[in-house]
PDB file of N, CA and C and ligand atoms in Angstrom:
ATOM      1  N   UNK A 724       0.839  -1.187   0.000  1.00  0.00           N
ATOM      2  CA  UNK A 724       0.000   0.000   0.000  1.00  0.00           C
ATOM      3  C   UNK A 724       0.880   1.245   0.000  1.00  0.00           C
ATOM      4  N   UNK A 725       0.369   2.469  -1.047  1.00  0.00           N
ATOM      5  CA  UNK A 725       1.237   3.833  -0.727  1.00  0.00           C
ATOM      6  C   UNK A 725       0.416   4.760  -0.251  1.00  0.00           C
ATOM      7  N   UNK A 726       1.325   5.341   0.762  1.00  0.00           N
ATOM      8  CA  UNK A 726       0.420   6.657   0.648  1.00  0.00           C
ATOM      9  C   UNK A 726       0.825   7.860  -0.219  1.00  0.00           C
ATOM     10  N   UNK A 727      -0.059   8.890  -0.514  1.00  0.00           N
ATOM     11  CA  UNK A 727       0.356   9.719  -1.040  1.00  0.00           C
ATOM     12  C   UNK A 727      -0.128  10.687  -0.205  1.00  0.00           C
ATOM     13  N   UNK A 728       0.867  11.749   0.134  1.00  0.00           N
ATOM     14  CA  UNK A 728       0.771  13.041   0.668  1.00  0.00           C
ATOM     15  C   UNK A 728       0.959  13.945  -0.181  1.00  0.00           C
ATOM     16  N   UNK A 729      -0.202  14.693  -0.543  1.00  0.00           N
ATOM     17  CA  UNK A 729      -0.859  16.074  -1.437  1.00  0.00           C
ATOM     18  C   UNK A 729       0.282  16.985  -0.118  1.00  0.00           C
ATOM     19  N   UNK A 730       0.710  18.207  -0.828  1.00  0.00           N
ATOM     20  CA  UNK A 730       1.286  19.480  -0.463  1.00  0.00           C
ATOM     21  C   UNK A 730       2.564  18.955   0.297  1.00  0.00           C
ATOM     22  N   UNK A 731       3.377  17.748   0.160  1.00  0.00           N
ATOM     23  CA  UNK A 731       4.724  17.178   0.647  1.00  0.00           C
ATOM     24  C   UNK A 731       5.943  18.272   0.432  1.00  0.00           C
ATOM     25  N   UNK A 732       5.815  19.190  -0.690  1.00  0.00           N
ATOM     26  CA  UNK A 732       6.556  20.052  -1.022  1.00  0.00           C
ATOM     27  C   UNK A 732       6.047  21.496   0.024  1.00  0.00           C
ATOM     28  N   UNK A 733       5.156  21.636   1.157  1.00  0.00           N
ATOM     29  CA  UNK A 733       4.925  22.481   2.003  1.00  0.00           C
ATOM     30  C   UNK A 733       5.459  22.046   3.289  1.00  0.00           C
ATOM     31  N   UNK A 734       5.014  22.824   4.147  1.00  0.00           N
ATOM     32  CA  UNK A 734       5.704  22.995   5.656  1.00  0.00           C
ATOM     33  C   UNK A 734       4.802  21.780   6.057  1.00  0.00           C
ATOM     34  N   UNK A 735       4.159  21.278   6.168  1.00  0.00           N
ATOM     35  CA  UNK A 735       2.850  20.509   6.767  1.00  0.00           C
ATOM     36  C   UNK A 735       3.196  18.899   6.206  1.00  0.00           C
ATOM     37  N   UNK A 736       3.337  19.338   4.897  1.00  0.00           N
ATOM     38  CA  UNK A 736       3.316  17.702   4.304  1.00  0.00           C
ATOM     39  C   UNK A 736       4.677  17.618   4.342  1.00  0.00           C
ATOM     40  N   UNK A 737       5.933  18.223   4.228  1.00  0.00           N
ATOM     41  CA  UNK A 737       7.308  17.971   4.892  1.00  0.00           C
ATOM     42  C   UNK A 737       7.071  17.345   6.305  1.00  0.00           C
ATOM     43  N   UNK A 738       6.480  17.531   6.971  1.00  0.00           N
ATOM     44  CA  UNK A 738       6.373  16.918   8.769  1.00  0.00           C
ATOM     45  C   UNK A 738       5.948  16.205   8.737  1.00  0.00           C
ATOM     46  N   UNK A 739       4.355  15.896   7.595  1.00  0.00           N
ATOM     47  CA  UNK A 739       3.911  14.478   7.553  1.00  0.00           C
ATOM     48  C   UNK A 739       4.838  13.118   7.081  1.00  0.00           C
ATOM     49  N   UNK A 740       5.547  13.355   6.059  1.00  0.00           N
ATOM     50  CA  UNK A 740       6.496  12.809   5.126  1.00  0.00           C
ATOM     51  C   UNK A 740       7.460  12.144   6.827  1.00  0.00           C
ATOM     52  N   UNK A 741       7.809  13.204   7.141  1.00  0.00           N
ATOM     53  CA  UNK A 741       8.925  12.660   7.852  1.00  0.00           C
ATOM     54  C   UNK A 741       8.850  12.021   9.172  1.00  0.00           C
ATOM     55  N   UNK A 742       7.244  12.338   9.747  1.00  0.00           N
ATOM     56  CA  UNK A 742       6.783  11.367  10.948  1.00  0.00           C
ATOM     57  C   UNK A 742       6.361   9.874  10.085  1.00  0.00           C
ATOM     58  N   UNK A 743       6.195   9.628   8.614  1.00  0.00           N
ATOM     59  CA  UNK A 743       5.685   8.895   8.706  1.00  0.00           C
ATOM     60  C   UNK A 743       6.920   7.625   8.583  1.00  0.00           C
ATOM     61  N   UNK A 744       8.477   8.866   7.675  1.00  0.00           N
ATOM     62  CA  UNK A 744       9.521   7.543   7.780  1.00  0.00           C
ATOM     63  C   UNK A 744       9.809   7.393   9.261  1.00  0.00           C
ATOM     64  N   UNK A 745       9.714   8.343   9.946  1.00  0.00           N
ATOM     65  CA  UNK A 745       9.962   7.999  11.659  1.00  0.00           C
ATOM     66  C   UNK A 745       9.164   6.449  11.782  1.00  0.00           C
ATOM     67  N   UNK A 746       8.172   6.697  11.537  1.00  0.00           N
ATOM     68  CA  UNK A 746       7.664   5.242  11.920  1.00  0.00           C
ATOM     69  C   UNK A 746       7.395   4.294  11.182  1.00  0.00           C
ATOM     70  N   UNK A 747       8.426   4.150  10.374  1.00  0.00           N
ATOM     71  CA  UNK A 747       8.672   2.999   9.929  1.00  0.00           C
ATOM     72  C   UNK A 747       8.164   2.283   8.393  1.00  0.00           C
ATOM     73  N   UNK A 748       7.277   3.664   7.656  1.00  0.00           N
ATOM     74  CA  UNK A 748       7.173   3.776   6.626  1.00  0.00           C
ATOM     75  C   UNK A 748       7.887   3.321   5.719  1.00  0.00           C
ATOM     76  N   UNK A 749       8.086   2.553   4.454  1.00  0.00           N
ATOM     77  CA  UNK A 749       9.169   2.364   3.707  1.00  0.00           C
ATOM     78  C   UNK A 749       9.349   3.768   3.085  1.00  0.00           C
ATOM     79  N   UNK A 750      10.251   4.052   2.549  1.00  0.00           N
ATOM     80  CA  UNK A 750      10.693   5.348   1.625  1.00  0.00           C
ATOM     81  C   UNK A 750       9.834   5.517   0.193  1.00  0.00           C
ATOM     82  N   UNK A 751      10.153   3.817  -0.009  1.00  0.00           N
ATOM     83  CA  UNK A 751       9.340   3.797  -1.635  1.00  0.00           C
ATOM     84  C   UNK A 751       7.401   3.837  -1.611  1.00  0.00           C
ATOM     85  N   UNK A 752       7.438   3.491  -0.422  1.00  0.00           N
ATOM     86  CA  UNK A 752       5.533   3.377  -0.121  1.00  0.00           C
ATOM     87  C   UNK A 752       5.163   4.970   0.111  1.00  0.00           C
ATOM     88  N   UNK A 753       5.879   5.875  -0.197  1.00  0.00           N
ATOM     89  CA  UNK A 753       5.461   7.288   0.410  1.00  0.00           C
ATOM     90  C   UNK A 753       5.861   7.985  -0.698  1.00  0.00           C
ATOM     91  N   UNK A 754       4.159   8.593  -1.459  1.00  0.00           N
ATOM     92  CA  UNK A 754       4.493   9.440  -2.255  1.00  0.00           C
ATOM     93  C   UNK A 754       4.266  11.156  -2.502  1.00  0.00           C
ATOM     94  N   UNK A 755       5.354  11.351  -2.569  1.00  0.00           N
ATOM     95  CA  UNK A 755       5.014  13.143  -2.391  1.00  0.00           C
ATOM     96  C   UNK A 755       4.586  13.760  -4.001  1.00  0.00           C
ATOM     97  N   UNK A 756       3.639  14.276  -3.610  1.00  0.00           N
ATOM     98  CA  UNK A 756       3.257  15.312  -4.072  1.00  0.00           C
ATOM     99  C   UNK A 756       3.126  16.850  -3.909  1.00  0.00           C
ATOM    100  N   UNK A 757       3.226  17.507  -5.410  1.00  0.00           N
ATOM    101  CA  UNK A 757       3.424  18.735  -4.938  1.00  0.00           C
ATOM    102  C   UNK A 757       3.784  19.707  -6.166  1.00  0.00           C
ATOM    103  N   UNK A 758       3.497  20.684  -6.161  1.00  0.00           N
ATOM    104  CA  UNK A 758       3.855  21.695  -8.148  1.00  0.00           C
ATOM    105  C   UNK A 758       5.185  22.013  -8.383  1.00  0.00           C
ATOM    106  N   UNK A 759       6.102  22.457  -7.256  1.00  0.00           N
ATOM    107  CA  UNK A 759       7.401  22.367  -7.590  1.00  0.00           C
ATOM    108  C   UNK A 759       8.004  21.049  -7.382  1.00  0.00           C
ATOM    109  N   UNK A 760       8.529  20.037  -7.793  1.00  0.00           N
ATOM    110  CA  UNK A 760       8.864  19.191  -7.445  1.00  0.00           C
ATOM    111  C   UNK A 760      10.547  19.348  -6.963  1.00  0.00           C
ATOM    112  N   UNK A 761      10.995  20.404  -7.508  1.00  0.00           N
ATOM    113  CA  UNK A 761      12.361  20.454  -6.942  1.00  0.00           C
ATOM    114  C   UNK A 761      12.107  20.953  -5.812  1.00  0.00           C
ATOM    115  N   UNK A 762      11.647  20.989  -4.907  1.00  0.00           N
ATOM    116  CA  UNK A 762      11.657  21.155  -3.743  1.00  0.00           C
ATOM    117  C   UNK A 762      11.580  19.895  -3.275  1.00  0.00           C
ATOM    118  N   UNK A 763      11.245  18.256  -3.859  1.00  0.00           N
ATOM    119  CA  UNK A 763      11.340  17.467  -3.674  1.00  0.00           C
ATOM    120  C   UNK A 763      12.490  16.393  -3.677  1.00  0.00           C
ATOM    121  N   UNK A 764      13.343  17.194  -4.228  1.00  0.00           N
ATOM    122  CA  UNK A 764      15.033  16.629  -4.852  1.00  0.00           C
ATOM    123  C   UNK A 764      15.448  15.460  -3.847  1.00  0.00           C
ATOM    124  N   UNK A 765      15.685  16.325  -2.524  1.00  0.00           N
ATOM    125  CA  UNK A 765      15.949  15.787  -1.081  1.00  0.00           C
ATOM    126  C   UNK A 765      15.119  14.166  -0.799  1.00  0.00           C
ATOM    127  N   UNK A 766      13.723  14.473  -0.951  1.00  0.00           N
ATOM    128  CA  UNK A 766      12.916  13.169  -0.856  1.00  0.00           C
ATOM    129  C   UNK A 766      12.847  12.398  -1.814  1.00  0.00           C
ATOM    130  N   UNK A 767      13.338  12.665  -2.973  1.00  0.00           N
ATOM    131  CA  UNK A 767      13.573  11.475  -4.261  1.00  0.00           C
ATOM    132  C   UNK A 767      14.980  10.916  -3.819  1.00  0.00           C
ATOM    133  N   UNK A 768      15.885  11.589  -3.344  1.00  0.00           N
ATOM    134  CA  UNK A 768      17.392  11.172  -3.100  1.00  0.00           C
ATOM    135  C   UNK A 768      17.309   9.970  -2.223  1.00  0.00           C
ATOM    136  N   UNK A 769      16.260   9.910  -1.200  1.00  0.00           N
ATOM    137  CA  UNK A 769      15.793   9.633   0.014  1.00  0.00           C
ATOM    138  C   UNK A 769      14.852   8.009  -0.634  1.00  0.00           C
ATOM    139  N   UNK A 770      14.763   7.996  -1.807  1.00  0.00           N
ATOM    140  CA  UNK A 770      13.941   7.158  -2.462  1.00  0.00           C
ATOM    141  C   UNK A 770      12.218   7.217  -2.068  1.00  0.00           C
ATOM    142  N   UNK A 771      12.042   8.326  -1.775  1.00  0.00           N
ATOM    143  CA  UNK A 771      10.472   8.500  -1.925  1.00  0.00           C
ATOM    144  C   UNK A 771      10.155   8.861  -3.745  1.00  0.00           C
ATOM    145  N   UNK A 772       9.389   8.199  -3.712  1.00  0.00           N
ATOM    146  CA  UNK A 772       8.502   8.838  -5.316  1.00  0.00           C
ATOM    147  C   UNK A 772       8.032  10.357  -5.318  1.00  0.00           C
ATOM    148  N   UNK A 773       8.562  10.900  -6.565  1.00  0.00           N
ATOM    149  CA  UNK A 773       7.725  12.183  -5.984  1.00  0.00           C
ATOM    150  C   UNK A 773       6.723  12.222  -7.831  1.00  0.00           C
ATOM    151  N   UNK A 774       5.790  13.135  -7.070  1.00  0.00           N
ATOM    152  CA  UNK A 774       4.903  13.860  -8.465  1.00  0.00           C
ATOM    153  C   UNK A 774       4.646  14.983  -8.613  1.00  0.00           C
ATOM    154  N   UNK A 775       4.629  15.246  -9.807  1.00  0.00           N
ATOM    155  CA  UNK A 775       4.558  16.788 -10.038  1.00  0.00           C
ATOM    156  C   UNK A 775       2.568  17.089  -9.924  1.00  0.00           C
ATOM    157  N   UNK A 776       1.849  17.537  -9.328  1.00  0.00           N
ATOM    158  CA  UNK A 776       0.405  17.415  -8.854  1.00  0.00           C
ATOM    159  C   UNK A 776      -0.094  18.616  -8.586  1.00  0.00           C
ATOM    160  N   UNK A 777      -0.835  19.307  -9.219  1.00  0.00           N
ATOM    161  CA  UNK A 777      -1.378  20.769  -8.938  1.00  0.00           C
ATOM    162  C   UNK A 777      -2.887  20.479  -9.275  1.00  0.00           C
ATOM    163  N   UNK A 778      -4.063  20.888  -8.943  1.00  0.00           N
ATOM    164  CA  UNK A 778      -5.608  20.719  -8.878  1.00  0.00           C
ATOM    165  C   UNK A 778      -5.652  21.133  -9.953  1.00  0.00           C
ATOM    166  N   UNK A 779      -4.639  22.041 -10.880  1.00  0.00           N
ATOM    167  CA  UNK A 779      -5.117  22.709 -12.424  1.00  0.00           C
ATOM    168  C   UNK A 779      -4.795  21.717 -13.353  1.00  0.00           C
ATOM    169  N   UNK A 780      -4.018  20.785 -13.293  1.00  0.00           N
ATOM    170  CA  UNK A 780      -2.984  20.126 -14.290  1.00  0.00           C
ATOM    171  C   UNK A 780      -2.995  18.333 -13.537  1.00  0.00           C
ATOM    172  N   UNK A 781      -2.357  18.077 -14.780  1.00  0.00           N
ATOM    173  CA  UNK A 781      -2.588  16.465 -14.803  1.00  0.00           C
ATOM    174  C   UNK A 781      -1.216  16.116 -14.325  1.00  0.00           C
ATOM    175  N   UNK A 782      -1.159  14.828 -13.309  1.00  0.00           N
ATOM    176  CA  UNK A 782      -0.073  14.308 -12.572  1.00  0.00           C
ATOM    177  C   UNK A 782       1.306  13.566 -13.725  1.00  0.00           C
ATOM    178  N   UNK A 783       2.625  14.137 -13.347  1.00  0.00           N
ATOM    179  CA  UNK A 783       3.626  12.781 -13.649  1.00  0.00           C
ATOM    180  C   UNK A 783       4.544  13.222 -12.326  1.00  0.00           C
ATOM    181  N   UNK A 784       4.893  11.699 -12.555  1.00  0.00           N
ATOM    182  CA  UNK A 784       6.036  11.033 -11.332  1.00  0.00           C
ATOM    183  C   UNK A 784       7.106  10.833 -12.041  1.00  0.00           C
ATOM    184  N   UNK A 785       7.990  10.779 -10.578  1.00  0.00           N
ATOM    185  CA  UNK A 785       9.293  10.497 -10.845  1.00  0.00           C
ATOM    186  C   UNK A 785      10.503   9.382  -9.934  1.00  0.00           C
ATOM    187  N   UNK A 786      10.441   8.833 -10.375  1.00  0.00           N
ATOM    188  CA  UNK A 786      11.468   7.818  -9.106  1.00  0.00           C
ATOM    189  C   UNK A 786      12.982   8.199  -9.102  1.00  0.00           C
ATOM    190  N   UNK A 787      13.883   8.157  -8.115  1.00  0.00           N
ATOM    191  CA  UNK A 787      15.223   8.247  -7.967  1.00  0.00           C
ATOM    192  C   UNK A 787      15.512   7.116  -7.573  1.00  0.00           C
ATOM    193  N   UNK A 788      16.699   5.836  -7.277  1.00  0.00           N
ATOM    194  CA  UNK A 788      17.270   5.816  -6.429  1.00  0.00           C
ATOM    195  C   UNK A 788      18.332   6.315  -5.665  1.00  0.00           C
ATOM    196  N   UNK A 789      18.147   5.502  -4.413  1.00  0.00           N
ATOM    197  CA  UNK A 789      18.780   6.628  -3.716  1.00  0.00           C
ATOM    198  C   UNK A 789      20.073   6.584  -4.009  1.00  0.00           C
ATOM    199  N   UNK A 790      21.134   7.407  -4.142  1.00  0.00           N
ATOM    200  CA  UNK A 790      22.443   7.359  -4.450  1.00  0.00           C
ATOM    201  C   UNK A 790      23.080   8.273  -5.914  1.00  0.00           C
ATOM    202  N   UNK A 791      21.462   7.945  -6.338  1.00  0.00           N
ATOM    203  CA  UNK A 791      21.581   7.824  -7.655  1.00  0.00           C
ATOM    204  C   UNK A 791      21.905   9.593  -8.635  1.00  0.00           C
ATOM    205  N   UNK A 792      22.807  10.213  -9.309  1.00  0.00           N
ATOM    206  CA  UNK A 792      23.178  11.482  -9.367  1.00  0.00           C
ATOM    207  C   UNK A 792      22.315  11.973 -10.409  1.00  0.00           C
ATOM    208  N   UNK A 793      21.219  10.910 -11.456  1.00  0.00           N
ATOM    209  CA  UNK A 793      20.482  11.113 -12.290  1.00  0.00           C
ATOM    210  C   UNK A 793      19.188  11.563 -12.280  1.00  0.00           C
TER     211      UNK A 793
HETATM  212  N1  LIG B1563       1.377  25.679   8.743  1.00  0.00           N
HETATM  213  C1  LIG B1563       0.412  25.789   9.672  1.00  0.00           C
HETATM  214  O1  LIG B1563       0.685  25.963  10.883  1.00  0.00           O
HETATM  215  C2  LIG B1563      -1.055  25.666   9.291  1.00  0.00           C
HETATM  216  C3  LIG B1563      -2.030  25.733  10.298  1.00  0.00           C
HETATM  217  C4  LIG B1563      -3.368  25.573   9.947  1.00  0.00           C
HETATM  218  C5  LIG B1563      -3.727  25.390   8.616  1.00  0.00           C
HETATM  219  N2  LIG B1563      -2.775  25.357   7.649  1.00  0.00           N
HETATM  220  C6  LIG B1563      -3.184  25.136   6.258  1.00  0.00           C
HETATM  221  O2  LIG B1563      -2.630  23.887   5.822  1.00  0.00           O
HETATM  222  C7  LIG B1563      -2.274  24.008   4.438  1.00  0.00           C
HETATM  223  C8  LIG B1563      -0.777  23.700   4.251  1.00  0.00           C
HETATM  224  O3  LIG B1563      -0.035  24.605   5.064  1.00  0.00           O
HETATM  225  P1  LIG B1563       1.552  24.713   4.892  1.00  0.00           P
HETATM  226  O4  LIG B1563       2.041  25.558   5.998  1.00  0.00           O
HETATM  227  O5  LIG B1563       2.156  23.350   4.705  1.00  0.00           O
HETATM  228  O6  LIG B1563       1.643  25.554   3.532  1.00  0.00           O
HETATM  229  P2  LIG B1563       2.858  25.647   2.498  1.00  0.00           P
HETATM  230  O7  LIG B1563       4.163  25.432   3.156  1.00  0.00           O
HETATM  231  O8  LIG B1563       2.640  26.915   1.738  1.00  0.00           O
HETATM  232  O9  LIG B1563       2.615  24.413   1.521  1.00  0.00           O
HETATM  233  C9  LIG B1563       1.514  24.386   0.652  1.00  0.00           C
HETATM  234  C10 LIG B1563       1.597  23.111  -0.149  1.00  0.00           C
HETATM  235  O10 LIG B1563       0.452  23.013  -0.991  1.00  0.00           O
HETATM  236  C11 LIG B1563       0.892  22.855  -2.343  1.00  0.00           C
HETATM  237  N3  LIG B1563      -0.079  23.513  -3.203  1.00  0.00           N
HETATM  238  C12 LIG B1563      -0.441  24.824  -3.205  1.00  0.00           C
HETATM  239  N4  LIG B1563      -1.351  25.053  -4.161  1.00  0.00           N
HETATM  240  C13 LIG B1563      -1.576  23.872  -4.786  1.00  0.00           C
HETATM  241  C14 LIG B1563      -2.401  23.464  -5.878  1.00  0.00           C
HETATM  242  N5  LIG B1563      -3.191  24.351  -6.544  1.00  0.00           N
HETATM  243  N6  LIG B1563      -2.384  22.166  -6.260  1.00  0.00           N
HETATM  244  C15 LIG B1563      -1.584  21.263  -5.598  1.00  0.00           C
HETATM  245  N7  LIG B1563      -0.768  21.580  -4.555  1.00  0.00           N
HETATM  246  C16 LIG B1563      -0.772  22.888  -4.162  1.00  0.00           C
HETATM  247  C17 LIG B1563       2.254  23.505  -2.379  1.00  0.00           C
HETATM  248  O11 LIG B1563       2.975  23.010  -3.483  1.00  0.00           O
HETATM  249  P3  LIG B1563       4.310  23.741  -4.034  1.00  0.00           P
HETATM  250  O12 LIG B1563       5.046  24.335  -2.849  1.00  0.00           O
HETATM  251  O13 LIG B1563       5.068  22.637  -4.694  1.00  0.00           O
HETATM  252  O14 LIG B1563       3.862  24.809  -4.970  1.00  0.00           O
HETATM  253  C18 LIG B1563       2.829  23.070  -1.049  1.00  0.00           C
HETATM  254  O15 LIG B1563       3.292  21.744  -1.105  1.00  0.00           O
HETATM  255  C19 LIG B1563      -2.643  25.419   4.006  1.00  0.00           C
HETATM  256  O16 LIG B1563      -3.938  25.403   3.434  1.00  0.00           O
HETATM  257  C20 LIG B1563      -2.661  26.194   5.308  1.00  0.00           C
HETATM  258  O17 LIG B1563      -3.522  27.311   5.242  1.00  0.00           O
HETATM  259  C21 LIG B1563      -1.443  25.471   7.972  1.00  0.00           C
END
């Protein structure tokens, strides 16, 4: 199962994101969303999925692994 957290790229869904790897969340089961996605750089590095997601416009994702400089 994933979750996805809408506004991960804000102050709110940054805290959600990160209580939820606190407890034990996998990295890859947690997906952020959010319109800038480079504000997501950090949590793709981290191997979370991120998506680019705004209420005006239609969703794409992106996977990293972690390590990974691409
Ligand atoms: N922070 C608080 O203490 C607090 C308290 C009570 C209520 N709230 C409410 O909780 C919400 C989030 O607060 P926050 O402090 O986390 O705000 P924030 O830091 O400004 O983050 C807002 C998030 O929503 C995303 N977003 C904005 N417009 C969007 C749209 N049209 N479609 C999709 N995503 C959109 C932003 O994406 P991008 O950054 O990628 O553009 C960002 O991830 C707000 O509605 C705020 O009023 C906050």
């Amino acid at each position: 199962m994933s979750i996805a957290v809408t506004g991960a790229t804000g102050h709110l869904g940054r805290l959600i994101v990160e209580s939820l790897l606190r407890r034990g969340v996998p990295p890859d089961q947690i997906v952020a969303l959010g319109r800038n996605v480079a504000k997501a750089d950090d949590l793709r590095d981290r191997g979370l999925p991120s998506c680019r997601s705004s209420t005006t416009t239609s969703t794409r994702c992106a996977w990293r692994s972690p390590g990974s400089t691409s």
